[in-house]
CSV table of C-alpha atoms in Angstrom, one decimal:
chain,number,residue,atom,x,y,z
A,6,UNK,CA,-10.8,-27.4,-4.0
A,7,UNK,CA,-10.7,-28.0,-7.8
A,8,UNK,CA,-8.7,-25.3,-9.7
A,9,UNK,CA,-10.1,-24.7,-13.2
A,10,UNK,CA,-7.9,-26.3,-15.9
A,11,UNK,CA,-8.5,-23.2,-18.0
A,12,UNK,CA,-7.0,-21.0,-15.3
A,13,UNK,CA,-3.9,-23.2,-15.1
A,14,UNK,CA,-3.3,-22.9,-18.8
A,15,UNK,CA,-4.0,-19.2,-18.6
A,16,UNK,CA,-1.3,-18.7,-16.0
A,17,UNK,CA,1.4,-20.5,-18.0
A,18,UNK,CA,4.4,-18.1,-18.4
A,19,UNK,CA,3.1,-15.6,-15.9
A,20,UNK,CA,6.0,-13.9,-13.9
A,21,UNK,CA,6.7,-15.8,-10.7
A,22,UNK,CA,4.0,-18.4,-11.3
A,23,UNK,CA,4.8,-21.8,-9.7
A,24,UNK,CA,1.9,-24.1,-10.5
A,25,UNK,CA,2.6,-27.0,-8.1
A,26,UNK,CA,3.3,-24.8,-5.1
A,27,UNK,CA,0.3,-22.7,-5.8
A,28,UNK,CA,-2.0,-25.7,-6.1
A,29,UNK,CA,-0.7,-27.2,-2.9
A,30,UNK,CA,-1.5,-24.0,-1.0
A,31,UNK,CA,-5.0,-23.8,-2.3
A,32,UNK,CA,-5.6,-27.5,-1.5
A,33,UNK,CA,-4.8,-27.0,2.2
A,34,UNK,CA,-7.7,-24.6,2.5
A,35,UNK,CA,-5.7,-22.5,5.0
A,36,UNK,CA,-7.1,-19.0,5.6
A,37,UNK,CA,-4.8,-16.2,6.5
A,38,UNK,CA,-6.2,-13.7,9.0
A,39,UNK,CA,-4.9,-10.1,9.3
A,40,UNK,CA,-5.9,-6.7,10.6
A,41,UNK,CA,-4.6,-3.2,10.4
A,42,UNK,CA,-4.7,-0.9,13.5
A,43,UNK,CA,-6.1,2.6,13.4
A,44,UNK,CA,-3.2,4.7,14.6
A,45,UNK,CA,-5.5,7.5,15.7
A,46,UNK,CA,-7.4,5.2,18.0
A,47,UNK,CA,-5.4,2.2,18.9
A,48,UNK,CA,-1.6,1.6,18.9
A,49,UNK,CA,-0.9,-1.5,21.1
A,50,UNK,CA,-1.6,-4.8,19.3
A,51,UNK,CA,-1.0,-6.7,22.6
A,52,UNK,CA,-4.0,-5.1,24.2
A,53,UNK,CA,-6.6,-6.1,21.6
A,54,UNK,CA,-9.4,-8.5,22.5
A,55,UNK,CA,-7.6,-11.4,20.7
A,56,UNK,CA,-3.9,-12.4,20.3
A,57,UNK,CA,-1.8,-11.3,17.3
A,58,UNK,CA,0.8,-13.6,15.9
A,59,UNK,CA,3.3,-11.4,13.9
A,60,UNK,CA,3.7,-8.0,12.3
A,61,UNK,CA,3.1,-7.8,8.5
A,62,UNK,CA,6.5,-6.7,7.2
A,63,UNK,CA,5.4,-4.1,4.6
A,64,UNK,CA,3.2,-2.0,6.9
A,65,UNK,CA,3.7,-0.5,10.4
A,66,UNK,CA,0.2,-1.1,11.6
A,67,UNK,CA,-0.7,-4.5,10.2
A,68,UNK,CA,-0.7,-7.9,12.0
A,69,UNK,CA,-1.3,-11.5,11.3
A,70,UNK,CA,-3.6,-13.4,13.6
A,71,UNK,CA,-3.2,-17.1,14.7
A,72,UNK,CA,-6.9,-17.7,14.1
A,73,UNK,CA,-10.1,-15.9,13.0
A,74,UNK,CA,-11.8,-14.1,16.0
A,75,UNK,CA,-15.5,-13.4,16.2
A,76,UNK,CA,-15.0,-9.9,14.9
A,77,UNK,CA,-18.7,-9.1,15.1
A,78,UNK,CA,-18.6,-9.7,18.9
A,79,UNK,CA,-15.6,-7.4,19.4
A,80,UNK,CA,-16.6,-3.9,20.4
A,81,UNK,CA,-13.2,-2.5,19.3
A,82,UNK,CA,-14.1,-3.3,15.7
A,83,UNK,CA,-17.2,-1.2,15.9
A,84,UNK,CA,-15.3,1.6,17.6
A,85,UNK,CA,-12.9,1.8,14.7
A,86,UNK,CA,-9.8,0.5,16.5
A,87,UNK,CA,-8.8,-1.7,13.6
A,88,UNK,CA,-9.9,-2.8,10.1
A,89,UNK,CA,-10.0,-6.4,8.9
A,90,UNK,CA,-7.9,-6.4,5.7
A,91,UNK,CA,-6.0,-8.9,3.6
A,92,UNK,CA,-2.3,-8.6,4.2
A,93,UNK,CA,-1.0,-8.4,0.6
A,94,UNK,CA,-3.1,-5.3,-0.2
A,95,UNK,CA,-1.4,-3.4,2.7
A,96,UNK,CA,1.6,-3.1,0.4
A,97,UNK,CA,0.0,0.1,-0.7
A,98,UNK,CA,1.8,1.7,2.2
A,99,UNK,CA,5.2,1.1,0.7
A,100,UNK,CA,4.2,2.8,-2.6
A,101,UNK,CA,2.8,5.8,-0.8
A,102,UNK,CA,5.6,6.3,1.7
A,103,UNK,CA,8.4,5.6,-0.8
A,104,UNK,CA,7.0,7.7,-3.7
A,105,UNK,CA,5.3,10.5,-1.8
A,106,UNK,CA,7.6,11.1,1.2
A,107,UNK,CA,6.2,14.6,1.6
A,108,UNK,CA,2.4,14.3,1.9
A,109,UNK,CA,1.6,17.6,3.5
A,110,UNK,CA,-1.5,19.3,2.1
A,111,UNK,CA,-1.9,16.8,-0.7
A,112,UNK,CA,-5.2,15.8,-2.3
A,113,UNK,CA,-5.9,12.1,-2.8
A,114,UNK,CA,-8.6,10.2,-4.7
A,115,UNK,CA,-9.4,6.6,-3.9
A,116,UNK,CA,-11.4,6.0,-7.0
A,117,UNK,CA,-12.8,2.5,-6.4
A,118,UNK,CA,-13.0,2.7,-2.6
A,119,UNK,CA,-15.6,0.3,-1.3
A,120,UNK,CA,-15.6,-1.4,1.2
A,121,UNK,CA,-12.9,1.0,2.6
A,122,UNK,CA,-9.7,-0.9,3.1
A,123,UNK,CA,-7.5,1.4,0.9
A,124,UNK,CA,-9.3,4.5,2.1
A,125,UNK,CA,-8.8,3.8,5.8
A,126,UNK,CA,-5.2,2.9,5.1
A,127,UNK,CA,-4.7,6.2,3.2
A,128,UNK,CA,-6.2,8.2,6.0
A,129,UNK,CA,-3.7,6.6,8.4
A,130,UNK,CA,-0.8,7.6,6.1
A,131,UNK,CA,-2.0,11.2,5.4
A,132,UNK,CA,-1.3,14.2,7.6
A,133,UNK,CA,-4.2,16.2,8.9
A,134,UNK,CA,-3.8,19.0,6.3
A,135,UNK,CA,-4.2,16.5,3.4
A,136,UNK,CA,-7.7,15.5,2.1
A,137,UNK,CA,-9.0,12.2,0.8
A,138,UNK,CA,-11.9,11.7,-1.6
A,139,UNK,CA,-13.3,8.2,-1.4
A,140,UNK,CA,-15.4,7.4,-4.4
A,141,UNK,CA,-17.5,4.3,-5.2
A,142,UNK,CA,-19.5,4.0,-8.4
A,143,UNK,CA,-21.9,1.3,-7.2
A,144,UNK,CA,-24.6,2.9,-5.1
A,145,UNK,CA,-25.3,-0.2,-3.0
A,146,UNK,CA,-21.6,-0.4,-2.0
A,147,UNK,CA,-21.4,3.2,-0.8
A,148,UNK,CA,-23.3,2.4,2.4
A,149,UNK,CA,-20.6,0.0,3.7
A,150,UNK,CA,-17.9,2.5,2.6
A,151,UNK,CA,-19.5,5.2,4.6
A,152,UNK,CA,-19.9,3.0,7.7
A,153,UNK,CA,-16.2,2.0,7.7
A,154,UNK,CA,-15.0,5.6,7.2
A,155,UNK,CA,-17.3,6.9,9.9
A,156,UNK,CA,-15.8,4.3,12.3
A,157,UNK,CA,-12.3,5.4,11.3
A,158,UNK,CA,-13.0,8.9,12.6
A,159,UNK,CA,-11.2,11.3,10.3
A,160,UNK,CA,-12.7,14.6,9.3
A,161,UNK,CA,-10.3,15.3,6.3
A,162,UNK,CA,-12.4,13.3,3.9
A,163,UNK,CA,-15.2,13.4,1.4
A,164,UNK,CA,-17.3,10.4,0.1
A,165,UNK,CA,-18.6,10.5,-3.4
A,166,UNK,CA,-20.8,8.2,-5.6
A,167,UNK,CA,-19.8,8.8,-9.2
A,168,UNK,CA,-18.7,7.1,-12.3
A,169,UNK,CA,-15.0,7.7,-13.1
A,170,UNK,CA,-16.0,9.6,-16.2
A,171,UNK,CA,-17.7,12.2,-14.0
A,172,UNK,CA,-14.3,13.2,-12.8
A,173,UNK,CA,-12.8,13.7,-16.3
A,174,UNK,CA,-13.7,17.4,-16.6
A,175,UNK,CA,-12.4,18.4,-13.2
A,176,UNK,CA,-8.8,18.7,-14.4
A,177,UNK,CA,-5.7,18.1,-12.4
A,178,UNK,CA,-7.1,18.3,-8.9
A,179,UNK,CA,-5.2,15.3,-7.3
A,180,UNK,CA,-1.7,14.7,-6.2
A,181,UNK,CA,-2.3,11.0,-5.8
A,182,UNK,CA,-4.9,8.7,-7.4
A,183,UNK,CA,-5.3,5.2,-6.1
A,184,UNK,CA,-7.2,2.7,-8.4
A,185,UNK,CA,-7.8,-0.7,-6.9
A,186,UNK,CA,-9.5,-1.7,-10.1
A,187,UNK,CA,-12.4,-4.1,-10.6
A,188,UNK,CA,-10.9,-7.3,-11.8
A,189,UNK,CA,-11.5,-11.0,-12.5
A,190,UNK,CA,-10.6,-11.9,-9.0
A,191,UNK,CA,-8.2,-14.8,-9.4
A,192,UNK,CA,-6.1,-13.6,-6.5
A,193,UNK,CA,-9.1,-14.3,-4.2
A,194,UNK,CA,-9.4,-18.0,-5.1
A,195,UNK,CA,-8.2,-19.3,-1.7
A,196,UNK,CA,-10.4,-16.9,0.3
A,197,UNK,CA,-13.5,-17.0,-1.9
A,198,UNK,CA,-14.3,-20.2,-3.8
A,199,UNK,CA,-17.1,-18.2,-5.5
A,200,UNK,CA,-14.5,-16.2,-7.4
A,201,UNK,CA,-13.0,-19.4,-8.7
A,202,UNK,CA,-16.4,-20.6,-10.0
A,203,UNK,CA,-17.0,-17.3,-11.7
A,204,UNK,CA,-13.5,-17.0,-13.3
A,205,UNK,CA,-13.2,-17.2,-17.1
A,206,UNK,CA,-10.9,-15.8,-19.8
A,207,UNK,CA,-13.8,-13.8,-21.2
A,208,UNK,CA,-14.2,-12.2,-17.8
A,209,UNK,CA,-10.5,-11.3,-17.8
A,210,UNK,CA,-10.9,-9.6,-21.2
A,211,UNK,CA,-14.0,-7.8,-20.1
A,212,UNK,CA,-12.2,-6.5,-16.9
A,213,UNK,CA,-9.2,-5.5,-19.0
A,214,UNK,CA,-11.4,-3.3,-21.2
A,215,UNK,CA,-13.1,-1.8,-18.1
A,216,UNK,CA,-9.7,-1.0,-16.5
A,217,UNK,CA,-8.6,0.8,-19.6
A,218,UNK,CA,-11.8,2.9,-19.6
A,219,UNK,CA,-11.3,3.8,-16.0
A,220,UNK,CA,-7.7,4.9,-16.5
A,221,UNK,CA,-8.7,6.9,-19.6
A,222,UNK,CA,-11.4,8.7,-17.7
A,223,UNK,CA,-9.4,9.5,-14.6
A,224,UNK,CA,-5.9,10.4,-16.0
A,225,UNK,CA,-6.8,14.0,-16.7
A,226,UNK,CA,-7.6,14.5,-12.9
A,227,UNK,CA,-3.9,13.8,-11.9
A,228,UNK,CA,-1.6,16.8,-11.5
A,229,UNK,CA,1.6,17.1,-13.5
A,230,UNK,CA,4.2,15.2,-11.4
A,231,UNK,CA,1.3,13.4,-9.6
A,232,UNK,CA,1.3,9.7,-8.7
A,233,UNK,CA,-1.1,7.1,-9.8
A,234,UNK,CA,-1.1,3.7,-8.0
A,235,UNK,CA,-2.9,0.9,-9.8
A,236,UNK,CA,-3.7,-2.4,-8.3
A,237,UNK,CA,-5.8,-5.6,-8.8
A,238,UNK,CA,-6.4,-8.9,-7.1
A,239,UNK,CA,-5.9,-10.7,-10.3
A,240,UNK,CA,-2.9,-12.7,-11.6
A,241,UNK,CA,-3.7,-12.2,-15.3
A,242,UNK,CA,-1.1,-10.4,-17.4
A,243,UNK,CA,-4.0,-8.8,-19.3
A,244,UNK,CA,-5.1,-7.0,-16.2
A,245,UNK,CA,-1.7,-6.3,-14.7
A,246,UNK,CA,1.5,-5.8,-16.8
A,247,UNK,CA,-0.3,-5.4,-20.1
A,248,UNK,CA,-2.4,-2.6,-18.5
A,249,UNK,CA,0.9,-0.9,-17.5
A,250,UNK,CA,2.2,-1.2,-21.1
A,251,UNK,CA,-1.1,0.1,-22.5
A,252,UNK,CA,-1.1,3.2,-20.2
A,253,UNK,CA,2.6,4.1,-20.9
A,254,UNK,CA,1.9,3.9,-24.7
A,255,UNK,CA,-1.1,6.2,-24.3
A,256,UNK,CA,0.1,8.9,-21.9
A,257,UNK,CA,3.3,10.7,-20.9
A,258,UNK,CA,4.3,8.9,-17.7
A,259,UNK,CA,7.1,7.0,-16.0
A,260,UNK,CA,6.9,3.7,-14.2
A,261,UNK,CA,8.1,4.1,-10.6
A,262,UNK,CA,10.2,1.3,-9.0
A,263,UNK,CA,9.9,0.4,-5.3
A,264,UNK,CA,12.5,-0.9,-2.9
A,265,UNK,CA,11.4,-4.3,-1.7
A,266,UNK,CA,13.1,-6.5,0.9
A,267,UNK,CA,14.0,-9.8,-0.7
A,268,UNK,CA,12.9,-11.6,2.4
A,269,UNK,CA,9.3,-10.6,1.6
A,270,UNK,CA,9.2,-12.9,-1.4
A,271,UNK,CA,7.3,-10.4,-3.5
A,272,UNK,CA,7.8,-11.0,-7.2
A,273,UNK,CA,9.1,-7.9,-9.0
A,274,UNK,CA,8.2,-7.9,-12.7
A,275,UNK,CA,8.8,-5.7,-15.7
A,276,UNK,CA,6.2,-5.5,-18.5
A,277,UNK,CA,7.0,-6.8,-21.9
A,278,UNK,CA,6.9,-3.6,-23.9
A,279,UNK,CA,7.7,-0.7,-21.7
A,280,UNK,CA,9.5,-2.5,-18.8
A,281,UNK,CA,7.1,-1.0,-16.3
A,282,UNK,CA,7.7,-2.2,-12.7
A,283,UNK,CA,5.1,-4.4,-11.1
A,284,UNK,CA,4.8,-6.3,-7.8
A,285,UNK,CA,3.1,-9.6,-7.6
A,286,UNK,CA,1.9,-11.5,-4.5
A,287,UNK,CA,1.3,-15.2,-4.7
A,288,UNK,CA,-0.1,-17.2,-1.7
A,289,UNK,CA,2.5,-19.9,-2.0
A,290,UNK,CA,5.3,-17.2,-1.6
A,291,UNK,CA,3.9,-14.6,0.8
A,292,UNK,CA,1.5,-14.9,3.7
A,293,UNK,CA,-1.4,-13.3,2.0
A,294,UNK,CA,-3.7,-13.5,-1.0
A,295,UNK,CA,-3.1,-12.7,-4.7
A,296,UNK,CA,-2.3,-9.0,-5.4
A,297,UNK,CA,-0.6,-6.8,-8.0
A,298,UNK,CA,0.5,-3.2,-7.8
A,299,UNK,CA,2.3,-0.8,-10.1
A,300,UNK,CA,2.8,3.0,-9.9
A,301,UNK,CA,3.2,5.8,-12.4
A,302,UNK,CA,4.4,9.4,-12.3
A,303,UNK,CA,2.6,11.8,-14.6
A,304,UNK,CA,5.0,13.7,-17.0
A,305,UNK,CA,2.5,15.8,-18.9
A,306,UNK,CA,0.5,18.9,-18.2
A,307,UNK,CA,-2.7,18.3,-16.4
A,308,UNK,CA,-6.0,19.5,-17.8
A,309,UNK,CA,-7.4,22.8,-16.6
A,310,UNK,CA,-10.0,22.6,-13.9
A,311,UNK,CA,-13.3,23.1,-15.6
A,312,UNK,CA,-15.5,23.8,-12.6
A,313,UNK,CA,-15.6,27.3,-11.1
A,314,UNK,CA,-13.7,27.7,-7.9
A,315,UNK,CA,-15.5,29.6,-5.2
A,316,UNK,CA,-17.5,29.3,-2.1
A,317,UNK,CA,-19.8,26.4,-1.3
A,318,UNK,CA,-23.4,27.1,-1.9
A,319,UNK,CA,-24.4,25.3,1.3
A,320,UNK,CA,-26.3,27.1,4.0
A,321,UNK,CA,-23.8,28.6,6.5
A,322,UNK,CA,-24.6,28.3,10.2
A,323,UNK,CA,-24.8,31.3,12.4
A,324,UNK,CA,-22.1,32.5,14.8
A,325,UNK,CA,-24.4,31.7,17.6
A,326,UNK,CA,-24.8,28.1,16.5
A,327,UNK,CA,-21.0,27.8,16.2
A,328,UNK,CA,-20.7,29.1,19.7
A,329,UNK,CA,-23.4,26.7,21.0
A,330,UNK,CA,-21.6,23.6,19.6
A,331,UNK,CA,-18.1,24.7,20.5
A,332,UNK,CA,-18.2,22.6,23.7
A,333,UNK,CA,-18.7,19.4,21.7
A,334,UNK,CA,-15.6,19.9,19.4
A,335,UNK,CA,-11.9,20.1,19.3
A,336,UNK,CA,-10.5,23.1,17.4
A,337,UNK,CA,-9.9,21.2,14.1
A,338,UNK,CA,-13.1,22.0,12.4
A,339,UNK,CA,-13.5,25.6,11.1
A,340,UNK,CA,-16.2,25.5,8.4
A,341,UNK,CA,-19.9,24.7,9.3
A,342,UNK,CA,-22.9,24.2,7.1
A,343,UNK,CA,-26.5,23.0,7.3
A,344,UNK,CA,-27.1,20.1,4.8
A,345,UNK,CA,-30.8,19.6,4.9
A,346,UNK,CA,-31.6,19.1,8.6
A,347,UNK,CA,-28.0,18.2,9.6
A,348,UNK,CA,-25.2,20.4,10.7
A,349,UNK,CA,-21.9,19.5,9.2
A,350,UNK,CA,-18.4,20.5,10.2
A,351,UNK,CA,-15.2,20.3,8.1
A,352,UNK,CA,-11.6,21.5,8.1
A,353,UNK,CA,-10.8,24.2,5.6
A,354,UNK,CA,-9.0,21.9,3.1
A,355,UNK,CA,-12.2,19.8,2.7
A,356,UNK,CA,-14.3,23.0,2.4
A,357,UNK,CA,-12.0,24.3,-0.4
A,358,UNK,CA,-12.0,21.0,-2.3
A,359,UNK,CA,-15.8,20.6,-1.9
A,360,UNK,CA,-16.3,23.9,-3.8
A,361,UNK,CA,-14.1,22.7,-6.6
A,362,UNK,CA,-15.9,19.4,-7.2
A,363,UNK,CA,-19.4,20.9,-7.2
A,364,UNK,CA,-20.4,18.9,-10.2
A,365,UNK,CA,-20.0,15.5,-8.4
A,366,UNK,CA,-22.5,13.8,-6.2
A,367,UNK,CA,-21.1,14.1,-2.6
A,368,UNK,CA,-22.5,11.7,0.0
A,369,UNK,CA,-20.5,13.0,2.9
A,370,UNK,CA,-18.0,15.7,3.7
A,371,UNK,CA,-16.1,16.3,6.9
A,372,UNK,CA,-18.1,15.2,10.0
A,373,UNK,CA,-21.9,15.1,10.3
A,374,UNK,CA,-22.4,16.8,13.7
A,375,UNK,CA,-26.1,16.2,14.2
A,376,UNK,CA,-29.5,17.8,14.0
A,377,UNK,CA,-30.2,21.3,15.3
A,378,UNK,CA,-33.3,22.0,17.4
A,379,UNK,CA,-34.1,24.8,19.9
A,380,UNK,CA,-30.5,25.9,20.0
A,381,UNK,CA,-29.4,22.4,21.0
A,382,UNK,CA,-27.5,19.7,19.1
A,383,UNK,CA,-28.9,16.3,18.7
A,384,UNK,CA,-25.6,14.6,18.1
A,385,UNK,CA,-25.0,12.3,15.1
A,386,UNK,CA,-23.3,8.9,15.4
A,387,UNK,CA,-20.5,10.2,13.1
A,388,UNK,CA,-19.6,12.8,15.8
A,389,UNK,CA,-19.4,10.1,18.4
A,390,UNK,CA,-16.9,8.1,16.4
A,391,UNK,CA,-15.0,11.2,15.1
A,392,UNK,CA,-11.6,12.2,16.3
A,393,UNK,CA,-13.0,15.7,16.6
A,394,UNK,CA,-15.2,15.1,19.6
A,395,UNK,CA,-14.0,17.1,22.6
A,396,UNK,CA,-12.5,15.4,25.7
A,397,UNK,CA,-14.9,17.3,28.0
A,398,UNK,CA,-18.0,15.4,26.6
A,399,UNK,CA,-19.3,13.1,29.3
A,400,UNK,CA,-18.4,9.4,28.8
A,401,UNK,CA,-19.7,6.2,30.2
A,402,UNK,CA,-17.2,3.2,30.3
A,403,UNK,CA,-19.0,-0.1,29.5
A,404,UNK,CA,-18.0,-3.6,30.3
A,405,UNK,CA,-17.7,-6.1,27.4
A,406,UNK,CA,-21.2,-7.4,28.1
A,407,UNK,CA,-22.6,-4.0,28.3
A,408,UNK,CA,-20.9,-2.9,25.1
A,409,UNK,CA,-22.5,-5.8,23.3
A,410,UNK,CA,-25.9,-4.9,24.7
A,411,UNK,CA,-25.3,-1.4,23.5
A,412,UNK,CA,-24.3,-2.6,20.0
A,413,UNK,CA,-27.5,-4.7,19.8
A,414,UNK,CA,-29.3,-1.4,20.6
A,415,UNK,CA,-30.6,-2.7,23.9
A,416,UNK,CA,-31.4,-0.5,26.8
A,417,UNK,CA,-28.3,0.2,29.0
A,418,UNK,CA,-28.4,1.1,32.7
A,419,UNK,CA,-25.3,2.5,34.3
A,420,UNK,CA,-25.9,3.9,37.8
A,421,UNK,CA,-24.3,7.2,38.6
A,422,UNK,CA,-24.0,8.4,35.0
A,423,UNK,CA,-24.3,12.1,34.3
A,424,UNK,CA,-27.6,13.2,32.9
A,425,UNK,CA,-27.9,14.2,29.3
A,426,UNK,CA,-25.7,13.1,26.4
A,427,UNK,CA,-22.9,10.7,27.1
A,428,UNK,CA,-20.5,8.8,24.9
A,429,UNK,CA,-20.9,5.1,25.5
A,430,UNK,CA,-17.3,3.8,25.5
A,431,UNK,CA,-15.4,0.5,25.6
A,432,UNK,CA,-11.7,0.4,26.5
A,433,UNK,CA,-11.7,4.2,26.2
A,434,UNK,CA,-13.1,4.3,22.6
A,435,UNK,CA,-16.5,5.7,21.8
A,436,UNK,CA,-19.2,3.3,20.4
A,437,UNK,CA,-22.0,5.9,20.1
A,438,UNK,CA,-24.4,8.0,22.1
A,439,UNK,CA,-26.4,7.3,25.2
A,440,UNK,CA,-28.9,9.9,26.5
A,441,UNK,CA,-29.3,9.5,30.3
A,442,UNK,CA,-32.6,10.6,31.9
A,443,UNK,CA,-33.8,10.3,35.5
A,444,UNK,CA,-35.4,6.9,35.2
A,445,UNK,CA,-33.9,5.4,32.0
A,446,UNK,CA,-31.4,6.0,29.2
A,447,UNK,CA,-32.0,6.0,25.4
A,448,UNK,CA,-29.6,4.0,23.2
A,449,UNK,CA,-28.8,6.0,20.0
A,450,UNK,CA,-26.8,3.4,18.3
A,451,UNK,CA,-27.9,3.4,14.6
A,452,UNK,CA,-30.6,0.8,14.0
A,453,UNK,CA,-29.1,-0.3,10.7
A,454,UNK,CA,-25.7,-0.9,12.3
A,455,UNK,CA,-26.9,-3.0,15.2
A,456,UNK,CA,-25.4,-6.5,15.6
A,457,UNK,CA,-27.6,-9.5,15.6
A,458,UNK,CA,-25.1,-12.2,16.6
A,459,UNK,CA,-25.4,-13.5,20.1
A,460,UNK,CA,-22.4,-14.5,22.2
A,461,UNK,CA,-21.2,-18.0,21.8
A,462,UNK,CA,-22.7,-18.5,18.3
């Protein structure tokens, strides 16, 4: 692996940079594997389909793996039991827990959310009465964001597809904004050689300007006293500490320090002009990839909310429809609407926030329950994976081979199953819907999600 000489020169003088040690690590080609469990679905790392090696020290639910499993062939991944995520980026948990110890009822925006690592992590850290907006500006990336959030199973969420400037006029809606900013990607060199081939100092400058534009657009949306967490997977000062300086010179804010265990080998930095606290991860010093994080507390009045608060203009469902679907659901959902042909359910805090962001393009809110026909629900896949589906709904436990057949959208025969709609489950977790009929069963796994890999390949 040949490291660009321009990059080595570019990194000279960067905080914590150790050229020889860094180059040695990249030359080994070693790949670090790590996952983060979904605490609402799976809590025992020892009962996964593969072994774990050690806990990641800065998160309660993350684990290193001794080798890369065939994730695609693990039904637990498709059920939302865990998320495959780079270990360094899980440091977000420390910032959230230390700087927002009371998270009851808060509103959170994950501005650059795809593919979903930060959003699924935030949902694991937020109480049920909080609400998360996961936004992605690139339309082609929203699809994978939706898939990962549906698998995670939370109802206290919205997914939007907007440019950061679309949020500017909303005013101070959010208690916490997380920006994992688009960057030049130097922190990914070991994992992704393509990032190394595409790196240049001009790309760093372009990303720096983009990051400033994003921060300018989104700052008005943060409440007074609210917290902004900014991160990149870049080592460049121009995208990290220099951005912190730029922001503190532009707005009224305070840099927030974090308590970091020295044994973690995270490099704590202070920016050159405003002494803003930053936290750098180098692969020769931590078991993970390159990462940078800094946090700010807003100390100025937020802008007024420009949109009119009120009720959603979506079509309400009837009391009879609510009664008819009650057997499918736990009590957590209280607001029900028809969105085109689909019935959607959401908790009240999602309903309230949805009314306040009416100017945004919302891809998903709460849980899509399914289509309504002849006073019967044709359940949606999102309901199957949701934490809101009722325990009384019939379930069919599948073996590992049967689960893979199901995930390939093949026909499944399980003798003795109850007729009608059943949750197809593996190790107690739902994978999706099966409709059992007298002579056959219909596999309702989404066609676009089906796996193509065969066992042993």
